[in-house]
Short mmCIF file of C-alpha atoms in Angstrom, two decimals:
data_model
loop_
_atom_site.label_atom_id
_atom_site.label_comp_id
_atom_site.label_asym_id
_atom_site.label_seq_id
_atom_site.Cartn_x
_atom_site.Cartn_y
_atom_site.Cartn_z
CA MET A 22 20.96 -29.03 -8.58
CA ILE A 23 22.09 -25.44 -7.97
CA TYR A 24 23.12 -25.12 -11.62
CA ASN A 25 19.72 -26.41 -12.78
CA ASP A 26 17.99 -23.91 -10.47
CA ILE A 27 20.09 -20.98 -11.69
CA ALA A 28 19.44 -21.98 -15.31
CA GLY A 29 15.73 -22.28 -14.50
CA LEU A 30 15.68 -18.83 -12.90
CA VAL A 31 17.35 -17.28 -15.95
CA GLN A 32 14.84 -19.00 -18.24
CA GLN A 33 11.90 -17.76 -16.14
CA ALA A 34 13.32 -14.23 -16.26
CA ILE A 35 13.35 -14.45 -20.06
CA GLN A 36 9.79 -15.81 -20.20
CA THR A 37 8.46 -13.06 -17.92
CA GLU A 38 10.34 -10.43 -19.98
CA LEU A 39 12.53 -9.28 -17.11
CA ILE A 40 15.50 -9.85 -19.44
CA GLU A 41 16.10 -10.77 -23.09
CA VAL A 42 17.90 -13.87 -24.36
CA ILE A 43 21.05 -11.83 -25.00
CA ASP A 44 21.18 -11.01 -21.24
CA ALA A 45 21.23 -14.68 -20.14
CA ARG A 46 25.02 -15.17 -19.77
CA TYR A 47 25.49 -11.83 -18.03
CA THR A 48 22.72 -12.34 -15.46
CA ARG A 49 23.80 -15.94 -14.81
CA ASN A 50 27.31 -14.74 -14.02
CA GLN A 51 25.96 -12.08 -11.67
CA VAL A 52 23.98 -14.69 -9.74
CA MET A 53 26.99 -17.02 -9.64
CA GLN A 54 29.10 -14.27 -8.08
CA LEU A 55 26.55 -13.78 -5.30
CA LEU A 56 26.67 -17.53 -4.61
CA GLN A 57 30.50 -17.68 -4.75
CA LEU A 58 30.44 -20.01 -7.75
CA ASP A 59 33.29 -19.60 -10.23
CA SER A 60 32.29 -22.10 -12.95
CA PHE A 61 29.19 -23.43 -14.69
CA PRO A 62 28.64 -26.72 -16.59
CA ASP A 63 28.61 -26.56 -20.40
CA SER A 64 25.31 -28.39 -20.69
CA ILE A 65 22.63 -28.22 -18.04
CA ALA A 66 18.85 -28.70 -18.01
CA GLU A 67 17.04 -25.89 -16.29
CA THR A 68 14.62 -26.61 -13.44
CA THR A 69 11.03 -25.82 -14.44
CA ASP A 70 9.39 -23.92 -11.60
CA SER A 71 8.13 -20.47 -10.59
CA ILE A 72 10.51 -17.63 -9.77
CA PRO A 73 9.61 -17.60 -6.03
CA ASN A 74 10.15 -21.38 -5.74
CA LEU A 75 13.46 -21.29 -7.62
CA LEU A 76 14.60 -18.36 -5.52
CA GLU A 77 13.83 -20.27 -2.31
CA LYS A 78 15.86 -23.25 -3.52
CA ILE A 79 18.82 -21.06 -4.44
CA VAL A 80 18.74 -19.22 -1.10
CA GLN A 81 18.52 -22.55 0.72
CA TYR A 82 21.63 -23.73 -1.18
CA ALA A 83 23.43 -20.58 0.01
CA VAL A 84 22.50 -21.39 3.62
CA GLU A 85 23.50 -25.06 3.40
CA ASN A 86 26.85 -24.17 1.80
CA GLU A 87 27.57 -21.39 4.30
CA VAL A 88 27.47 -18.60 1.73
CA ILE A 89 25.13 -16.80 4.13
CA GLU A 90 23.92 -17.43 7.68
CA ASP A 91 20.50 -18.96 8.25
CA THR A 92 18.80 -15.75 9.43
CA PHE A 93 15.85 -13.82 8.08
CA ASP A 94 17.83 -10.70 7.17
CA GLN A 95 20.61 -12.60 5.38
CA LYS A 96 18.13 -14.62 3.31
CA ASP A 97 16.08 -11.52 2.54
CA ILE A 98 19.14 -9.58 1.37
CA LEU A 99 20.41 -12.42 -0.84
CA SER A 100 16.98 -13.03 -2.37
CA ALA A 101 16.53 -9.37 -3.33
CA SER A 102 20.11 -9.12 -4.60
CA ILE A 103 19.66 -12.16 -6.85
CA MET A 104 16.49 -10.72 -8.38
CA ASN A 105 18.16 -7.34 -8.82
CA CYS A 106 20.39 -9.05 -11.40
CA PHE A 107 17.30 -9.36 -13.61
CA VAL A 108 15.71 -5.93 -13.09
CA ALA A 109 16.55 -3.03 -15.37
CA ARG A 110 18.08 0.15 -13.96
CA PRO A 111 15.66 2.84 -12.75
CA SER A 112 16.18 5.02 -15.85
CA VAL A 113 15.17 2.15 -18.14
CA VAL A 114 12.12 1.23 -16.03
CA GLN A 115 11.01 4.88 -15.94
CA HIS A 116 11.52 5.31 -19.69
CA THR A 117 9.51 2.15 -20.45
CA PHE A 118 6.74 3.22 -18.05
CA TYR A 119 6.23 6.58 -19.75
CA GLU A 120 6.60 5.06 -23.20
CA LYS A 121 3.63 2.85 -22.33
CA TYR A 122 1.85 5.77 -20.62
CA ALA A 123 1.79 7.46 -24.05
CA GLN A 124 -0.48 4.56 -25.10
CA SER A 125 -2.60 4.66 -21.93
CA ALA A 126 -2.26 5.04 -18.17
CA GLU A 127 -3.47 1.44 -17.81
CA ALA A 128 -0.73 0.11 -20.10
CA ALA A 129 1.87 1.89 -17.94
CA THR A 130 0.63 0.53 -14.60
CA ASP A 131 0.08 -2.96 -16.11
CA TYR A 132 3.76 -2.99 -17.11
CA PHE A 133 5.00 -1.74 -13.74
CA TYR A 134 2.76 -4.08 -11.71
CA ALA A 135 3.91 -7.09 -13.73
CA LEU A 136 7.55 -6.03 -13.28
CA SER A 137 7.09 -5.66 -9.52
CA LYS A 138 5.54 -9.14 -9.27
CA ASN A 139 7.95 -10.91 -11.60
CA SER A 140 10.98 -9.40 -9.83
CA ASN A 141 9.60 -10.89 -6.58
CA TYR A 142 9.48 -7.42 -5.03
CA ILE A 143 5.78 -8.07 -4.55
CA GLN A 144 5.82 -11.30 -2.56
CA MET A 145 3.03 -13.14 -4.40
CA LYS A 146 3.85 -16.56 -2.92
CA GLN A 147 3.66 -15.15 0.60
CA ILE A 148 0.49 -13.18 -0.20
CA ALA A 149 -1.21 -16.38 -1.41
CA LYS A 150 -1.08 -17.62 2.21
CA ASN A 151 -3.55 -14.92 3.32
CA ILE A 152 -7.12 -15.97 4.13
CA HIS A 153 -9.56 -13.72 2.27
CA TYR A 154 -13.31 -13.68 1.80
CA LYS A 155 -16.25 -11.27 1.54
CA ALA A 156 -18.84 -10.99 4.32
CA ASP A 157 -22.42 -9.73 3.95
CA THR A 158 -23.28 -6.85 6.30
CA ALA A 159 -25.76 -3.98 6.44
CA TYR A 160 -23.12 -1.90 4.63
CA GLY A 161 -22.53 -4.29 1.74
CA LYS A 162 -19.90 -6.98 1.30
CA LEU A 163 -16.91 -6.19 3.51
CA ASP A 164 -13.51 -7.71 2.73
CA ILE A 165 -12.04 -9.88 5.48
CA THR A 166 -8.32 -10.70 5.31
CA ILE A 167 -6.33 -12.66 7.88
CA ASN A 168 -2.78 -11.54 7.22
CA LEU A 169 -0.44 -14.54 6.96
CA SER A 170 1.88 -13.08 4.31
CA LYS A 171 4.55 -11.35 6.36
CA PRO A 172 7.07 -13.99 7.51
CA GLU A 173 7.68 -14.16 11.23
CA LYS A 174 11.17 -13.35 12.43
CA ASP A 175 13.08 -16.14 14.11
CA PRO A 176 14.58 -15.69 17.62
CA GLU A 177 18.10 -15.20 16.21
CA GLN A 178 16.88 -12.37 13.96
CA ILE A 179 15.10 -10.68 16.88
CA LYS A 180 18.28 -10.98 18.96
CA ARG A 181 20.37 -9.44 16.16
CA GLU A 182 17.98 -6.51 15.81
CA ARG A 183 18.09 -5.88 19.56
CA GLU A 184 21.90 -5.92 19.57
CA SER A 185 22.42 -3.96 16.34
CA LYS A 186 24.11 -0.60 16.76
CA GLN A 187 22.20 2.55 15.90
CA HIS A 188 23.78 4.63 13.17
CA ALA A 189 24.37 8.33 13.83
CA VAL A 190 22.66 9.09 10.51
CA GLN A 191 19.72 6.83 9.68
CA TYR A 192 19.81 5.83 6.01
CA PRO A 193 17.30 5.49 4.53
CA LYS A 194 15.39 7.58 7.06
CA CYS A 195 12.38 5.22 6.89
CA VAL A 196 11.01 2.32 4.83
CA LEU A 197 9.10 4.71 2.55
CA CYS A 198 11.96 7.02 1.58
CA VAL A 199 12.85 7.06 -2.11
CA GLU A 200 16.43 6.16 -1.07
CA ASN A 201 15.19 2.59 -0.54
CA GLU A 202 15.31 2.04 -4.31
CA GLY A 203 18.13 -0.48 -4.84
CA TYR A 204 19.15 -0.49 -1.15
CA ALA A 205 20.71 -3.84 -0.21
CA GLY A 206 19.21 -3.97 3.28
CA ARG A 207 20.63 -4.60 6.75
CA ILE A 208 19.57 -5.86 10.15
CA ASN A 209 16.23 -4.24 11.01
CA HIS A 210 15.80 -2.66 7.55
CA PRO A 211 14.27 -4.60 4.64
CA ALA A 212 16.19 -5.54 1.51
CA ARG A 213 15.16 -3.41 -1.45
CA ALA A 214 17.80 -4.21 -4.09
CA ASN A 215 15.08 -5.28 -6.56
CA HIS A 216 12.85 -2.29 -5.76
CA ARG A 217 11.99 0.33 -8.40
CA VAL A 218 9.90 3.51 -8.23
CA ILE A 219 8.36 5.79 -10.86
CA ASN A 220 8.62 9.58 -10.66
CA VAL A 221 5.14 11.14 -10.81
CA PRO A 222 5.45 14.95 -10.63
CA LEU A 223 2.53 16.63 -8.88
CA PHE A 224 2.49 20.41 -9.23
CA ASP A 225 5.94 21.63 -8.17
CA GLU A 226 6.99 18.48 -6.26
CA ASN A 227 8.42 15.08 -7.07
CA TRP A 228 6.35 12.13 -5.90
CA TYR A 229 7.12 8.47 -6.54
CA LEU A 230 4.85 5.55 -7.35
CA GLN A 231 5.65 2.05 -6.10
CA TYR A 232 3.72 -1.08 -5.22
CA SER A 233 3.37 -2.51 -1.74
CA PRO A 234 5.50 -5.66 -1.30
CA TYR A 235 2.57 -7.26 0.54
CA VAL A 236 -0.45 -6.14 -1.48
CA TYR A 237 -3.79 -6.25 0.36
CA TYR A 238 -5.86 -5.62 -2.78
CA ASN A 239 -5.37 -5.50 -6.54
CA GLU A 240 -2.49 -3.20 -7.59
CA HIS A 241 -2.05 -1.92 -4.03
CA SER A 242 0.34 0.97 -4.60
CA ILE A 243 1.98 3.74 -2.62
CA LEU A 244 2.66 7.30 -3.74
CA LEU A 245 5.39 8.83 -1.60
CA SER A 246 6.87 12.28 -1.23
CA GLU A 247 10.49 12.78 -2.26
CA GLU A 248 10.95 14.79 0.94
CA HIS A 249 10.94 12.92 4.24
CA ARG A 250 8.30 14.95 6.07
CA ASN A 251 5.31 14.29 8.30
CA MET A 252 1.89 13.36 6.96
CA LYS A 253 -0.32 16.42 6.50
CA ILE A 254 -3.94 16.62 5.40
CA ASP A 255 -4.75 20.01 3.87
CA ARG A 256 -6.00 21.57 0.66
CA ASN A 257 -2.69 20.76 -1.05
CA ALA A 258 -3.16 17.09 -0.18
CA PHE A 259 -6.64 17.14 -1.74
CA ALA A 260 -5.22 18.79 -4.86
CA ARG A 261 -2.58 16.05 -5.21
CA LEU A 262 -5.13 13.27 -4.78
CA VAL A 263 -7.45 14.73 -7.39
CA GLU A 264 -4.58 15.43 -9.79
CA PHE A 265 -3.37 11.85 -9.46
CA THR A 266 -6.81 10.58 -10.54
CA ALA A 267 -6.59 12.91 -13.54
CA LYS A 268 -3.29 11.22 -14.50
CA PHE A 269 -4.42 7.67 -13.56
CA PRO A 270 -8.23 7.62 -13.86
CA HIS A 271 -8.40 3.82 -13.39
CA TYR A 272 -6.89 4.09 -9.88
CA PHE A 273 -8.40 5.39 -6.65
CA ILE A 274 -6.03 7.12 -4.23
CA GLY A 275 -6.42 7.97 -0.55
CA SER A 276 -4.51 9.04 2.50
CA ASN A 277 -4.39 7.96 6.09
CA ALA A 278 -5.34 10.66 8.55
CA ASP A 279 -2.47 12.76 9.90
CA LEU A 280 -3.08 12.32 13.64
CA PRO A 281 -2.17 9.44 15.98
CA ILE A 282 -4.81 6.77 16.75
CA VAL A 283 -6.86 7.60 13.64
CA GLY A 284 -3.82 7.64 11.34
CA GLY A 285 -1.82 4.81 9.80
CA SER A 286 1.30 3.08 11.12
CA ILE A 287 3.67 5.57 9.43
CA LEU A 288 3.00 9.24 10.11
CA SER A 289 6.59 10.38 9.65
CA HIS A 290 6.63 10.22 5.83
CA ASP A 291 4.02 11.93 3.67
CA HIS A 292 2.44 9.28 1.43
CA TYR A 293 -0.80 8.05 -0.08
CA GLN A 294 -2.14 4.63 -1.05
CA ALA A 295 -3.72 3.85 -4.40
CA GLY A 296 -4.87 0.89 -6.45
CA ARG A 297 -7.33 -0.72 -8.80
CA TYR A 298 -10.02 -2.15 -6.58
CA GLU A 299 -13.64 -1.46 -5.66
CA PHE A 300 -14.14 -1.52 -1.91
CA ALA A 301 -17.57 -1.77 -0.31
CA MET A 302 -17.39 1.95 0.51
CA THR A 303 -16.95 2.77 -3.18
CA ASN A 304 -20.49 1.55 -3.82
CA ALA A 305 -22.10 2.75 -0.58
CA GLU A 306 -25.53 4.37 -0.92
CA ASN A 307 -26.29 7.95 0.04
CA ALA A 308 -27.98 8.38 3.42
CA PHE A 309 -28.97 11.92 2.41
CA SER A 310 -27.71 14.68 0.13
CA PHE A 311 -27.22 18.38 0.86
CA SER A 312 -26.15 21.62 -0.83
CA LEU A 313 -22.86 23.38 -0.20
CA GLN A 314 -23.29 27.15 -0.38
CA GLY A 315 -20.66 28.79 -2.54
CA PHE A 316 -19.94 25.62 -4.50
CA PRO A 317 -22.72 25.32 -7.11
CA GLY A 318 -20.75 22.85 -9.22
CA VAL A 319 -20.33 20.36 -6.37
CA GLU A 320 -22.81 17.67 -5.34
CA ALA A 321 -22.57 16.58 -1.69
CA ALA A 322 -23.99 13.65 0.25
CA VAL A 323 -23.53 11.72 3.47
CA LEU A 324 -23.00 8.00 2.92
CA LYS A 325 -24.72 5.07 4.55
CA TRP A 326 -21.49 3.77 6.03
CA PRO A 327 -20.31 2.87 9.55
CA LEU A 328 -17.79 5.70 9.54
CA SER A 329 -18.90 9.28 8.93
CA VAL A 330 -18.34 10.07 5.24
CA ILE A 331 -19.13 13.14 3.14
CA ARG A 332 -18.95 12.38 -0.59
CA LEU A 333 -18.28 15.23 -3.02
CA GLN A 334 -18.71 14.97 -6.80
CA SER A 335 -17.88 17.53 -9.48
CA LYS A 336 -16.61 17.88 -13.03
CA SER A 337 -14.42 20.74 -11.81
CA LYS A 338 -11.13 19.89 -10.09
CA ASP A 339 -10.86 23.37 -8.57
CA GLN A 340 -14.37 23.38 -7.14
CA ILE A 341 -14.12 19.95 -5.53
CA ILE A 342 -10.70 20.76 -4.04
CA HIS A 343 -11.90 24.07 -2.57
CA ALA A 344 -15.12 22.49 -1.26
CA ALA A 345 -13.08 19.77 0.47
CA GLY A 346 -10.76 22.40 1.94
CA HIS A 347 -13.74 24.32 3.31
CA ILE A 348 -15.17 21.18 4.96
CA LEU A 349 -11.78 20.27 6.47
CA GLU A 350 -11.17 23.73 7.94
CA THR A 351 -14.69 23.79 9.41
CA TRP A 352 -14.32 20.29 10.87
CA LYS A 353 -10.90 20.98 12.40
CA SER A 354 -12.42 23.51 14.80
CA TYR A 355 -15.85 21.90 15.24
CA ASP A 356 -17.16 21.07 18.72
CA ASP A 357 -20.29 19.13 19.67
CA ALA A 358 -20.07 18.01 23.29
CA ASN A 359 -23.37 16.12 22.96
CA ALA A 360 -21.70 13.90 20.35
CA ASP A 361 -18.39 13.64 22.31
CA ILE A 362 -16.64 15.76 19.66
CA ILE A 363 -14.14 18.27 21.01
CA ALA A 364 -11.72 19.78 18.52
CA PHE A 365 -8.85 20.70 20.88
CA THR A 366 -7.44 19.79 24.26
CA GLU A 367 -5.52 22.99 25.00
CA GLU A 368 -3.41 23.25 21.81
CA THR A 369 -3.61 19.57 20.81
CA PRO A 370 -5.87 19.06 17.77
CA HIS A 371 -8.26 16.11 17.55
CA ASN A 372 -10.23 16.55 14.31
CA THR A 373 -8.98 15.55 10.87
CA VAL A 374 -10.14 13.52 7.86
CA THR A 375 -9.23 10.42 5.88
CA PRO A 376 -9.66 11.45 2.22
CA ILE A 377 -10.17 9.14 -0.79
CA ALA A 378 -10.31 10.31 -4.43
CA ARG A 379 -11.50 8.49 -7.56
CA ARG A 380 -13.03 9.13 -10.97
CA ARG A 381 -16.56 8.24 -12.04
CA GLY A 382 -16.63 8.85 -15.76
CA GLN A 383 -16.05 12.58 -16.30
CA GLN A 384 -16.67 13.41 -12.64
CA TYR A 385 -14.13 13.70 -9.86
CA GLU A 386 -15.19 12.14 -6.57
CA LEU A 387 -13.71 12.88 -3.16
CA ASP A 388 -14.74 11.13 0.06
CA LEU A 389 -13.94 12.87 3.35
CA VAL A 390 -14.12 10.53 6.34
CA LEU A 391 -14.44 12.61 9.52
CA ARG A 392 -12.09 11.48 12.28
CA ASN A 393 -11.48 12.43 15.93
CA ASN A 394 -8.68 10.96 18.06
CA ARG A 395 -9.71 12.14 21.53
CA THR A 396 -9.27 9.72 24.45
CA THR A 397 -10.97 9.41 27.84
CA GLU A 398 -10.53 7.27 30.93
CA ALA A 399 -13.37 5.05 29.69
CA HIS A 400 -11.74 4.77 26.25
CA PRO A 401 -7.98 5.25 26.73
CA LEU A 402 -7.21 4.10 23.16
CA GLY A 403 -9.75 6.49 21.65
CA ILE A 404 -13.44 7.33 21.86
CA PHE A 405 -13.74 6.69 18.11
CA HIS A 406 -11.45 3.67 18.04
CA PRO A 407 -12.40 -0.03 18.31
CA HIS A 408 -13.79 -0.47 21.82
CA GLU A 409 -12.53 -3.03 24.28
CA ASP A 410 -15.23 -5.60 23.53
CA VAL A 411 -13.95 -6.01 19.94
CA HIS A 412 -10.21 -5.97 20.76
CA HIS A 413 -10.15 -9.76 20.54
CA ILE A 414 -10.62 -9.23 16.78
CA LYS A 415 -9.07 -5.83 16.06
CA LYS A 416 -7.24 -3.53 18.46
CA GLU A 417 -5.02 -1.65 16.01
CA ASN A 418 -5.72 1.74 14.40
CA ILE A 419 -8.44 1.96 11.76
CA GLY A 420 -6.47 3.28 8.81
CA LEU A 421 -7.33 4.00 5.19
CA ILE A 422 -7.71 0.37 4.08
CA GLU A 423 -10.05 -0.54 6.95
CA VAL A 424 -11.99 2.72 6.49
CA MET A 425 -12.90 1.62 2.96
CA GLY A 426 -14.13 -1.77 4.20
CA LEU A 427 -11.18 -4.18 4.14
CA ALA A 428 -10.22 -5.80 7.43
CA VAL A 429 -6.54 -6.64 7.89
CA LEU A 430 -6.66 -9.03 10.84
CA PRO A 431 -3.81 -10.65 12.81
CA ALA A 432 -2.42 -14.09 11.90
CA ARG A 433 -3.32 -15.52 15.32
CA LEU A 434 -6.97 -15.64 14.24
CA LYS A 435 -6.34 -18.50 11.81
CA ASP A 436 -5.86 -21.06 14.58
CA GLU A 437 -8.14 -19.33 17.08
CA LEU A 438 -11.10 -19.33 14.67
CA ALA A 439 -10.43 -22.98 13.82
CA THR A 440 -10.79 -23.77 17.52
CA ILE A 441 -14.06 -21.82 17.70
CA LYS A 442 -15.45 -23.88 14.79
CA GLN A 443 -14.71 -27.05 16.76
CA TYR A 444 -16.27 -25.50 19.87
CA LEU A 445 -19.50 -24.86 17.96
CA LEU A 446 -19.58 -28.60 17.16
CA ASN A 447 -19.27 -29.45 20.88
CA GLN A 448 -15.75 -30.80 20.51
CA PRO A 449 -13.48 -30.77 23.61
CA VAL A 450 -11.34 -27.71 22.84
CA THR A 451 -10.16 -24.69 24.79
CA VAL A 452 -11.22 -21.37 23.29
CA ALA A 453 -8.95 -18.38 23.93
CA ALA A 454 -10.31 -16.51 26.95
CA TYR A 455 -10.78 -13.26 25.02
CA HIS A 456 -12.98 -15.10 22.46
CA GLN A 457 -15.02 -17.05 25.04
CA ALA A 458 -18.01 -14.70 25.32
CA TRP A 459 -18.21 -14.35 21.52
CA ALA A 460 -18.01 -18.12 21.04
CA GLU A 461 -20.77 -18.67 23.61
CA GLN A 462 -23.00 -16.13 21.85
CA MET A 463 -22.56 -18.01 18.57
CA LYS A 464 -23.21 -21.35 20.22
CA ALA A 465 -26.49 -20.07 21.68
CA LYS A 466 -27.52 -18.69 18.29
CA TYR A 467 -26.56 -21.54 15.94
CA THR A 468 -26.53 -25.36 15.87
CA PRO A 469 -24.17 -26.41 13.06
CA SER A 470 -23.82 -30.10 12.28
CA THR A 471 -20.70 -30.04 10.09
CA ILE A 472 -17.34 -28.25 10.14
CA GLU A 473 -18.36 -26.53 6.88
CA GLU A 474 -21.49 -25.08 8.50
CA ALA A 475 -19.46 -23.99 11.52
CA GLY A 476 -16.99 -22.31 9.19
CA GLU A 477 -19.74 -20.38 7.41
CA ILE A 478 -21.09 -19.20 10.77
CA VAL A 479 -17.70 -18.01 12.01
CA GLU A 480 -17.01 -16.17 8.74
CA LYS A 481 -20.41 -14.47 8.87
CA GLU A 482 -20.02 -13.43 12.51
CA LEU A 483 -16.45 -12.21 11.94
CA GLY A 484 -17.77 -9.94 9.18
CA LEU A 485 -20.43 -8.56 11.52
CA LYS A 486 -17.79 -8.04 14.21
CA PHE A 487 -15.65 -6.05 11.76
CA ALA A 488 -18.67 -3.91 10.89
CA ARG A 489 -18.93 -3.19 14.65
CA VAL A 490 -15.25 -2.23 14.70
CA LEU A 491 -15.93 0.32 11.95
CA GLU A 492 -19.04 1.61 13.72
CA ASP A 493 -16.91 2.33 16.81
CA ALA A 494 -14.65 4.50 14.62
CA GLY A 495 -17.55 6.57 13.27
CA VAL A 496 -17.88 10.00 14.90
CA PHE A 497 -21.57 10.23 13.94
CA LYS A 498 -23.34 6.90 14.34
CA GLN A 499 -25.86 5.50 11.86
CA THR A 500 -28.70 6.07 14.34
CA ASN A 501 -31.39 8.74 14.55
CA GLU A 502 -29.35 10.66 17.11
CA GLY A 503 -26.17 10.20 15.07
CA ILE A 504 -27.80 11.47 11.88
CA LYS A 505 -29.17 14.50 13.76
CA ALA A 506 -25.67 15.24 15.06
CA PHE A 507 -24.22 14.86 11.55
CA LYS A 508 -26.81 17.34 10.23
CA ARG A 509 -25.81 19.83 12.94
CA PHE A 510 -22.29 19.76 11.52
CA ILE A 511 -23.59 20.05 7.94
CA GLN A 512 -25.47 23.23 8.94
CA THR A 513 -22.15 24.89 9.91
CA LEU A 514 -20.87 24.44 6.36
#
């Protein structure tokens, strides 16, 4: 069957336009070499299946025939290396991208997104395992995702990673570095042989566009700096975000904050996240508008959103960038002890922003989400971080994706929520201790009679719980006192 599967993979690569018919013999031979096969039958019927399924079968053959060991890293490396046989070299991919960009920015990203999926760099089969739905809240429909896409490492893989020697020079320096393009992979570093990036110059620097291998929303992409340097939010960052939307007006682009607790999981490499998706925050209503002195071409408003967001709109790139820079510099040194906002502890800064840029017709739009990472004894993980009573749902940092209204929740919730549904139907189950109070609250509030009704209740309440998580992260709450405090900051602008 291995010959049928290889033939099927080659045929699928032709159908998805990864290769042309003339490439079939060459790519087949490349795959054979990786599998230590030195001959191929004259006549063979190809297996009809998807690329991910065929790839799994071929990798399983390699394990069963001792071509590779049955470990996560070995299978990951072989899978990426096989698909690399079908992906054009970076120069060809880049040339094709900009050839299509001459038609339209959408044509260029459509090509690159399809390539990244068809090459199995974007793990669509794994992503399909995620649980996703929209939940009604006071802030609109929030996206709820239970992340089941990233495969769990087996004990042998974990042991290997623990025992692996550390190299004197780390290469690539991190998983975002441009040097990952075409990198075979190793223990404790993902295989990227089938990975391609697109050079997107921004002002006097080289930046590179790629897609996330585990997309959380449509066309979830990453724009990364060529230089391995720390995240930094400043006027230059705003200029890059706005300029990117000028080049790709159908994409939004945003950045995680540049401080611990309120930042993302990777602060050591300057990067942004982009995509083609409307989050709940995109369509949030204005709570109130205000004027920015010195910036007559800029409209400003505070959003009705659980986090504290100032939305700027302008037809002028320069004006919106300078207005955003003014707000950032003011916020970075802003204190309001009555609202628990202190800008510095000695020389350690606490205030920053999470910025998001997009286009609305001819206007540029820039959202500045005010963040503060200060901790106290009462809130050791952060005053404006999910509080302890919601940790059973979300304990991790609230990064860019969550800020915009998409919850990325841990895989454990799949089974734990299933148990809660049974609990609501009075079935003899044991609810996890950290969910017990929440489950009891739901049981007192609802009386479902079917598993479907119980499921609807749990989904609704999980959405409300996520809204609470976001409210915890807001520096100015959506209350009368919170709005007054927000207006005190606005007056300093």
